Short mmCIF file of C-alpha atoms in Angstrom, two decimals:
data_model
loop_
_atom_site.label_atom_id
_atom_site.label_comp_id
_atom_site.label_asym_id
_atom_site.label_seq_id
_atom_site.Cartn_x
_atom_site.Cartn_y
_atom_site.Cartn_z
CA MET A 17 114.43 7.72 19.77
CA ALA A 18 115.72 7.83 16.39
CA ALA A 19 119.25 8.30 15.40
CA VAL A 20 119.39 12.15 15.30
CA ARG A 21 122.02 13.50 12.84
CA HIS A 22 123.95 16.96 13.32
CA ARG A 23 125.47 19.33 11.24
CA GLN A 24 125.93 23.30 10.49
CA VAL A 25 123.78 24.60 8.37
CA GLU A 26 124.92 28.75 5.97
CA ALA A 27 121.59 30.46 6.48
CA ASN A 28 121.05 34.19 6.50
CA GLY A 29 124.85 35.25 7.19
CA ILE A 30 124.48 32.91 10.07
CA SER A 31 125.95 29.36 10.70
CA MET A 32 123.13 27.53 12.09
CA HIS A 33 123.32 24.55 14.11
CA VAL A 34 120.46 21.38 12.85
CA ALA A 35 119.69 18.54 14.41
CA GLU A 36 117.41 15.91 12.03
CA ALA A 37 116.00 12.56 12.09
CA GLY A 38 114.01 10.66 9.92
CA PRO A 39 114.81 10.56 5.93
CA GLU A 40 117.00 12.49 4.21
CA ASP A 41 115.08 12.65 1.08
CA ALA A 42 114.37 15.86 0.00
CA SER A 43 110.83 14.59 -0.81
CA ALA A 44 109.61 13.09 2.79
CA PRO A 45 107.15 15.54 4.51
CA ALA A 46 109.32 17.54 6.56
CA VAL A 47 108.22 19.01 10.11
CA LEU A 48 110.15 22.05 11.08
CA PHE A 49 110.42 22.15 15.21
CA VAL A 50 110.87 25.35 16.51
CA HIS A 51 112.15 25.91 20.15
CA GLY A 52 111.68 28.24 22.98
CA PHE A 53 113.44 29.89 26.27
CA PRO A 54 115.64 28.81 27.47
CA GLU A 55 115.70 25.21 24.97
CA LEU A 56 117.33 23.84 22.74
CA TRP A 57 116.32 21.45 19.79
CA TYR A 58 117.23 18.64 22.01
CA SER A 59 113.35 20.21 23.47
CA TRP A 60 112.12 18.21 20.70
CA ARG A 61 113.69 14.83 21.00
CA HIS A 62 110.27 12.67 21.54
CA GLN A 63 108.77 14.47 18.98
CA MET A 64 111.47 13.53 16.81
CA GLY A 65 111.99 10.16 16.91
CA TYR A 66 107.78 9.58 16.92
CA LEU A 67 107.48 11.90 13.94
CA ALA A 68 110.73 10.09 12.04
CA ALA A 69 109.65 6.56 12.79
CA ARG A 70 106.39 7.19 10.61
CA GLY A 71 107.96 9.03 7.91
CA TYR A 72 108.61 12.55 8.19
CA ARG A 73 111.57 13.94 7.97
CA CYS A 74 112.37 16.20 11.02
CA VAL A 75 114.52 19.54 10.99
CA ALA A 76 115.02 21.11 14.57
CA PRO A 77 117.41 24.25 14.30
CA ASP A 78 118.95 25.69 17.62
CA LEU A 79 117.67 29.22 17.04
CA ARG A 80 119.87 32.12 16.30
CA GLY A 81 121.23 33.18 19.47
CA TYR A 82 120.93 29.23 20.82
CA GLY A 83 123.33 26.15 21.31
CA GLY A 84 125.96 25.65 18.43
CA THR A 85 124.07 28.59 16.08
CA THR A 86 125.91 32.36 15.54
CA ALA A 87 124.99 34.80 18.92
CA PRO A 88 125.19 38.05 17.47
CA PRO A 89 126.34 40.40 20.28
CA GLU A 90 123.41 43.43 19.45
CA ALA A 91 119.68 42.35 20.94
CA SER A 92 118.95 44.59 17.91
CA SER A 93 119.90 41.58 15.93
CA TYR A 94 117.06 39.32 17.30
CA THR A 95 113.73 41.15 15.71
CA ALA A 96 110.92 38.70 14.33
CA PHE A 97 112.50 39.49 10.93
CA HIS A 98 115.81 38.17 11.52
CA ILE A 99 114.13 35.02 12.89
CA VAL A 100 111.78 34.36 10.44
CA GLY A 101 114.37 34.34 7.71
CA ASP A 102 116.66 32.64 9.66
CA LEU A 103 114.14 29.65 9.17
CA VAL A 104 113.49 30.50 5.34
CA ALA A 105 117.32 30.59 4.37
CA LEU A 106 117.29 27.42 6.39
CA LEU A 107 114.31 26.25 4.29
CA ASP A 108 115.95 27.28 1.13
CA ALA A 109 119.30 25.71 2.34
CA LEU A 110 117.73 22.36 2.87
CA ARG A 111 115.36 22.64 -0.71
CA LEU A 112 112.28 22.57 1.42
CA GLN A 113 109.47 24.37 -0.33
CA GLN A 114 107.00 24.20 2.25
CA VAL A 115 107.11 21.87 5.87
CA PHE A 116 104.91 21.24 8.28
CA VAL A 117 105.74 23.07 11.79
CA VAL A 118 105.76 22.95 15.29
CA GLY A 119 105.96 25.87 17.92
CA HIS A 120 106.59 25.59 21.18
CA ASP A 121 107.02 29.08 23.65
CA TRP A 122 109.50 32.02 21.89
CA GLY A 123 108.92 29.18 19.38
CA ALA A 124 105.42 29.26 19.28
CA ILE A 125 105.69 33.06 18.59
CA VAL A 126 108.30 32.65 16.21
CA SER A 127 106.07 30.03 14.10
CA TRP A 128 102.97 32.85 14.66
CA ASN A 129 104.99 35.54 12.80
CA LEU A 130 106.41 32.69 10.25
CA CYS A 131 102.57 32.00 9.34
CA LEU A 132 101.99 35.63 9.03
CA LEU A 133 104.91 36.88 7.18
CA ARG A 134 105.45 33.54 4.48
CA PRO A 135 102.38 31.34 5.01
CA ASP A 136 103.57 29.88 1.22
CA ARG A 137 106.38 28.12 3.20
CA VAL A 138 104.02 26.66 5.78
CA ARG A 139 101.56 23.28 5.19
CA ALA A 140 99.80 23.33 8.61
CA LEU A 141 100.92 24.70 12.10
CA VAL A 142 100.54 22.80 15.45
CA ASN A 143 101.74 25.41 18.11
CA LEU A 144 102.17 24.66 21.85
CA SER A 145 101.26 27.09 25.25
CA VAL A 146 102.02 30.55 23.41
CA ALA A 147 98.80 31.83 21.40
CA PHE A 148 98.53 33.95 18.67
CA MET A 149 99.20 37.82 20.62
CA PRO A 150 97.99 40.39 17.61
CA ARG A 151 99.67 43.62 17.86
CA ARG A 152 97.49 45.98 20.29
CA PRO A 153 98.46 49.58 18.65
CA GLY A 154 97.36 51.71 21.72
CA VAL A 155 100.34 50.05 24.34
CA LYS A 156 103.58 48.56 23.86
CA PRO A 157 104.22 45.39 24.94
CA LEU A 158 106.60 46.51 28.09
CA GLU A 159 104.36 48.74 29.10
CA TYR A 160 101.76 46.54 29.25
CA PHE A 161 104.35 43.55 31.37
CA ARG A 162 105.18 46.52 33.43
CA ALA A 163 101.83 47.69 34.06
CA ALA A 164 100.54 44.03 35.10
CA TYR A 165 103.58 42.70 36.89
CA GLY A 166 105.56 45.00 38.35
CA ASP A 167 109.85 46.15 36.90
CA ASP A 168 110.72 42.57 38.46
CA TYR A 169 108.41 40.49 36.01
CA TYR A 170 111.07 38.46 34.17
CA VAL A 171 110.35 40.17 31.10
CA CYS A 172 110.28 43.92 32.46
CA ARG A 173 114.34 42.34 34.09
CA PHE A 174 115.35 41.01 31.07
CA GLN A 175 116.17 44.30 29.71
CA GLU A 176 118.44 45.28 32.03
CA PRO A 177 122.17 45.46 30.44
CA GLY A 178 124.30 42.82 31.73
CA VAL A 179 121.35 40.72 33.42
CA GLU A 180 122.14 37.69 31.34
CA ALA A 181 125.16 37.48 33.83
CA GLU A 182 122.68 37.12 36.87
CA PHE A 183 123.13 33.30 35.26
CA THR A 184 126.30 32.58 35.77
CA THR A 185 125.43 32.49 39.74
CA PHE A 186 123.99 29.58 39.00
CA ASP A 187 124.45 26.15 39.77
CA LEU A 188 122.72 25.12 36.23
CA LYS A 189 121.80 21.58 36.84
CA SER A 190 119.97 22.95 39.51
CA PHE A 191 118.24 26.28 37.44
CA PHE A 192 117.24 23.87 34.58
CA LYS A 193 115.69 21.75 37.60
CA LEU A 194 114.05 24.91 38.67
CA ALA A 195 112.97 26.24 35.41
CA LEU A 196 111.56 23.24 33.81
CA THR A 197 109.48 21.67 36.49
CA VAL A 198 108.00 25.60 37.90
CA ARG A 199 104.42 25.70 38.29
CA THR A 200 104.07 29.60 39.44
CA VAL A 201 102.58 31.98 37.39
CA GLY A 202 102.57 35.90 37.17
CA SER A 203 105.04 38.19 39.12
CA SER A 204 106.80 34.47 40.37
CA SER A 205 107.60 32.89 36.53
CA MET A 206 110.99 33.00 36.12
CA ASN A 207 112.48 35.22 38.91
CA LEU A 208 115.60 34.85 38.88
CA ARG A 209 116.09 36.19 43.10
CA LYS A 210 113.44 33.78 44.25
CA MET A 211 114.99 30.60 42.02
CA ARG A 212 118.32 31.37 43.16
CA ALA A 213 117.12 31.42 46.86
CA TYR A 214 115.58 28.12 46.35
CA LYS A 215 117.33 25.61 48.25
CA LYS A 216 114.83 22.60 48.85
CA GLU A 217 115.76 19.68 46.90
CA ILE A 218 114.31 19.10 43.12
CA GLU A 219 113.29 16.06 42.97
CA LEU A 220 113.34 15.20 38.57
CA PRO A 221 109.35 14.38 37.50
CA SER A 222 109.57 11.07 35.24
CA TRP A 223 109.38 12.61 32.25
CA LEU A 224 112.84 14.59 32.60
CA SER A 225 115.94 12.69 34.08
CA GLU A 226 119.67 13.82 35.40
CA GLU A 227 121.11 13.44 31.66
CA ASP A 228 118.44 16.39 29.67
CA VAL A 229 119.31 19.04 32.85
CA SER A 230 122.94 17.65 32.33
CA TYR A 231 122.91 18.08 28.67
CA LEU A 232 121.25 21.84 28.69
CA ALA A 233 123.27 22.37 31.40
CA SER A 234 126.14 21.75 29.49
CA VAL A 235 125.13 23.62 26.36
CA TYR A 236 124.51 26.75 28.60
CA ALA A 237 127.62 27.09 30.30
CA LYS A 238 129.75 27.07 27.10
CA THR A 239 126.76 30.03 25.56
CA GLY A 240 125.66 31.62 28.24
CA PHE A 241 121.68 32.97 27.90
CA ALA A 242 122.23 36.09 26.40
CA GLY A 243 120.88 35.13 22.90
CA GLY A 244 117.74 33.98 24.51
CA ILE A 245 117.72 37.07 26.60
CA ASN A 246 118.22 39.80 23.09
CA TYR A 247 114.69 37.94 21.93
CA TYR A 248 112.45 39.61 24.97
CA ARG A 249 114.51 42.96 24.56
CA CYS A 250 113.56 42.65 20.69
CA LEU A 251 109.84 43.12 22.25
CA ASP A 252 108.97 47.23 21.54
CA LEU A 253 111.13 46.72 18.62
CA ASN A 254 108.87 43.64 16.96
CA TRP A 255 105.57 46.12 18.24
CA GLU A 256 107.32 49.06 16.17
CA LEU A 257 108.19 46.74 13.04
CA MET A 258 105.72 45.15 12.71
CA ALA A 259 102.87 47.81 12.47
CA LEU A 260 102.48 47.29 8.90
CA TRP A 261 100.64 43.90 10.29
CA THR A 262 98.57 45.02 12.69
CA GLY A 263 95.55 43.30 12.04
CA ALA A 264 96.43 41.03 10.02
CA LYS A 265 95.16 37.19 9.79
CA VAL A 266 97.25 33.88 10.09
CA GLN A 267 95.80 32.35 6.97
CA VAL A 268 97.86 28.45 7.72
CA PRO A 269 95.86 25.16 9.16
CA THR A 270 96.84 25.47 12.77
CA LYS A 271 95.73 23.18 15.85
CA PHE A 272 97.09 24.75 18.89
CA ILE A 273 97.63 22.72 22.38
CA VAL A 274 98.13 24.54 26.17
CA GLY A 275 98.68 22.21 29.15
CA ASP A 276 96.17 23.54 31.94
CA GLY A 277 98.65 24.29 34.59
CA ASP A 278 101.14 26.41 31.82
CA LEU A 279 101.58 29.77 33.15
CA SER A 280 100.79 31.27 29.84
CA TYR A 281 97.60 29.88 29.58
CA HIS A 282 96.95 32.18 32.61
CA LEU A 283 97.95 35.28 31.83
CA PRO A 284 95.06 37.87 32.07
CA GLY A 285 93.06 37.28 29.18
CA VAL A 286 93.94 34.41 27.56
CA LYS A 287 91.70 31.36 28.73
CA SER A 288 88.94 33.96 27.00
CA TYR A 289 90.91 34.78 23.84
CA VAL A 290 91.63 31.31 23.43
CA HIS A 291 88.67 29.89 24.09
CA LYS A 292 85.43 32.95 23.54
CA GLY A 293 86.19 33.44 19.44
CA GLY A 294 89.41 36.27 19.46
CA LEU A 295 91.99 33.24 18.45
CA LYS A 296 89.48 32.28 15.77
CA ARG A 297 89.37 35.77 14.45
CA ASP A 298 92.36 36.45 14.17
CA VAL A 299 93.68 33.00 12.70
CA PRO A 300 90.72 32.02 10.61
CA MET A 301 91.75 28.74 9.56
CA LEU A 302 92.09 27.64 13.56
CA GLU A 303 91.06 23.90 13.38
CA GLU A 304 91.29 22.69 16.96
CA VAL A 305 92.04 23.71 20.51
CA VAL A 306 93.73 21.13 23.23
CA VAL A 307 94.12 21.77 26.41
CA ILE A 308 95.60 18.65 28.41
CA LYS A 309 94.84 18.43 32.19
CA GLY A 310 97.59 18.32 34.22
CA ALA A 311 100.22 19.62 31.69
CA GLY A 312 102.65 22.20 32.66
CA HIS A 313 104.73 24.73 30.16
CA PHE A 314 107.03 22.16 28.89
CA ILE A 315 104.49 20.18 27.37
CA GLN A 316 106.33 18.63 24.58
CA GLN A 317 108.61 16.71 27.63
CA GLU A 318 105.89 16.12 30.27
CA LYS A 319 103.61 14.72 28.09
CA ALA A 320 105.57 13.76 25.43
CA GLN A 321 103.72 10.66 23.73
CA GLU A 322 100.13 12.58 23.70
CA ILE A 323 101.74 15.82 21.98
CA SER A 324 103.41 13.65 19.39
CA GLU A 325 100.02 11.78 18.85
CA HIS A 326 98.55 15.04 18.87
CA ILE A 327 100.92 16.70 16.26
CA TYR A 328 100.64 13.43 14.18
CA ASP A 329 97.15 12.75 13.78
CA TYR A 330 96.98 16.78 12.57
CA ILE A 331 99.27 16.67 9.73
CA LYS A 332 98.54 13.52 8.28
CA LYS A 333 95.37 15.08 7.38
CA PHE A 334 97.30 16.82 4.82
CA GLU A 335 99.21 15.77 2.03
CA THR A 336 102.00 14.00 2.68
CA GLY A 337 104.10 15.25 -0.72
CA VAL A 338 106.11 17.92 -0.42
CA SER A 339 107.75 19.13 -3.36
CA THR A 340 111.61 20.44 -3.57
CA LEU A 341 112.60 24.23 -3.90
CA GLN A 342 114.29 24.25 -7.36
CA VAL A 343 117.32 26.55 -6.74
CA SER A 344 118.83 27.69 -10.07
CA LYS A 345 122.62 27.61 -10.98
CA LEU A 346 124.37 30.42 -12.10
#
């Protein structure tokens, strides 16, 4: 790993914890890494080291509600507009006019929305695991998930007030070992009751260390899970607020990467959407789709070297010069 610098940045009315690696010069090409659930900036440690060594300024914040970043208590403070607003304000604070963006899981959803709402700030996008999900006017997200998987599906259970308290009953190291290595799909994925009842010893794969698990557990022991869960609680609210963007295209050069064992890749209709023209229709500047054999959901950690190379091979095709943002002083 490259040396990682940590600081707090005031942006969009909150304080964001930001990890950085590589050149500090704002004129260097910059990559914004956007993490998912239940993760932190730490998920990008391998890619940050790889790209920093190649001259890229790597910026990986803890998103709103996570880690060292402010966590407003109201679920309504976690809409797509809040989260995208945070990232745009962060780029302004760092004087970065345009960046490469790399997202995973919820971070991929945030990154799709960033490209949809502010394509002017994104030079190119590499998204992992979660394909673009166009707004479906006829059905709300929670209606879809309940119909497909039932009320016990984790996305539905996360709507329940106080469900975050259930995480306090877990040994957090055991929880993260299970959460990061699970390969189940559908209604069995992230099932808190089944996870709590799981008693088998979990042997860590080569890509995940006790140190990694301990770091995540120590941070979440302090912050809890409410911030991350609030993203799920905004699914229907986002659907309402994004009505104006129904049918809008993602107009940013894009590469999409997914593991063939990723639970999100096996949701009904996803494979067909990704491979039979749906994703290309909604993301016209989609240039590559890569399916990595033997890879699960947390692909940037599980296949760290391969993912780092994929990101670098794609973004190096673009101009490396990135203009700094001029902020007038009044």
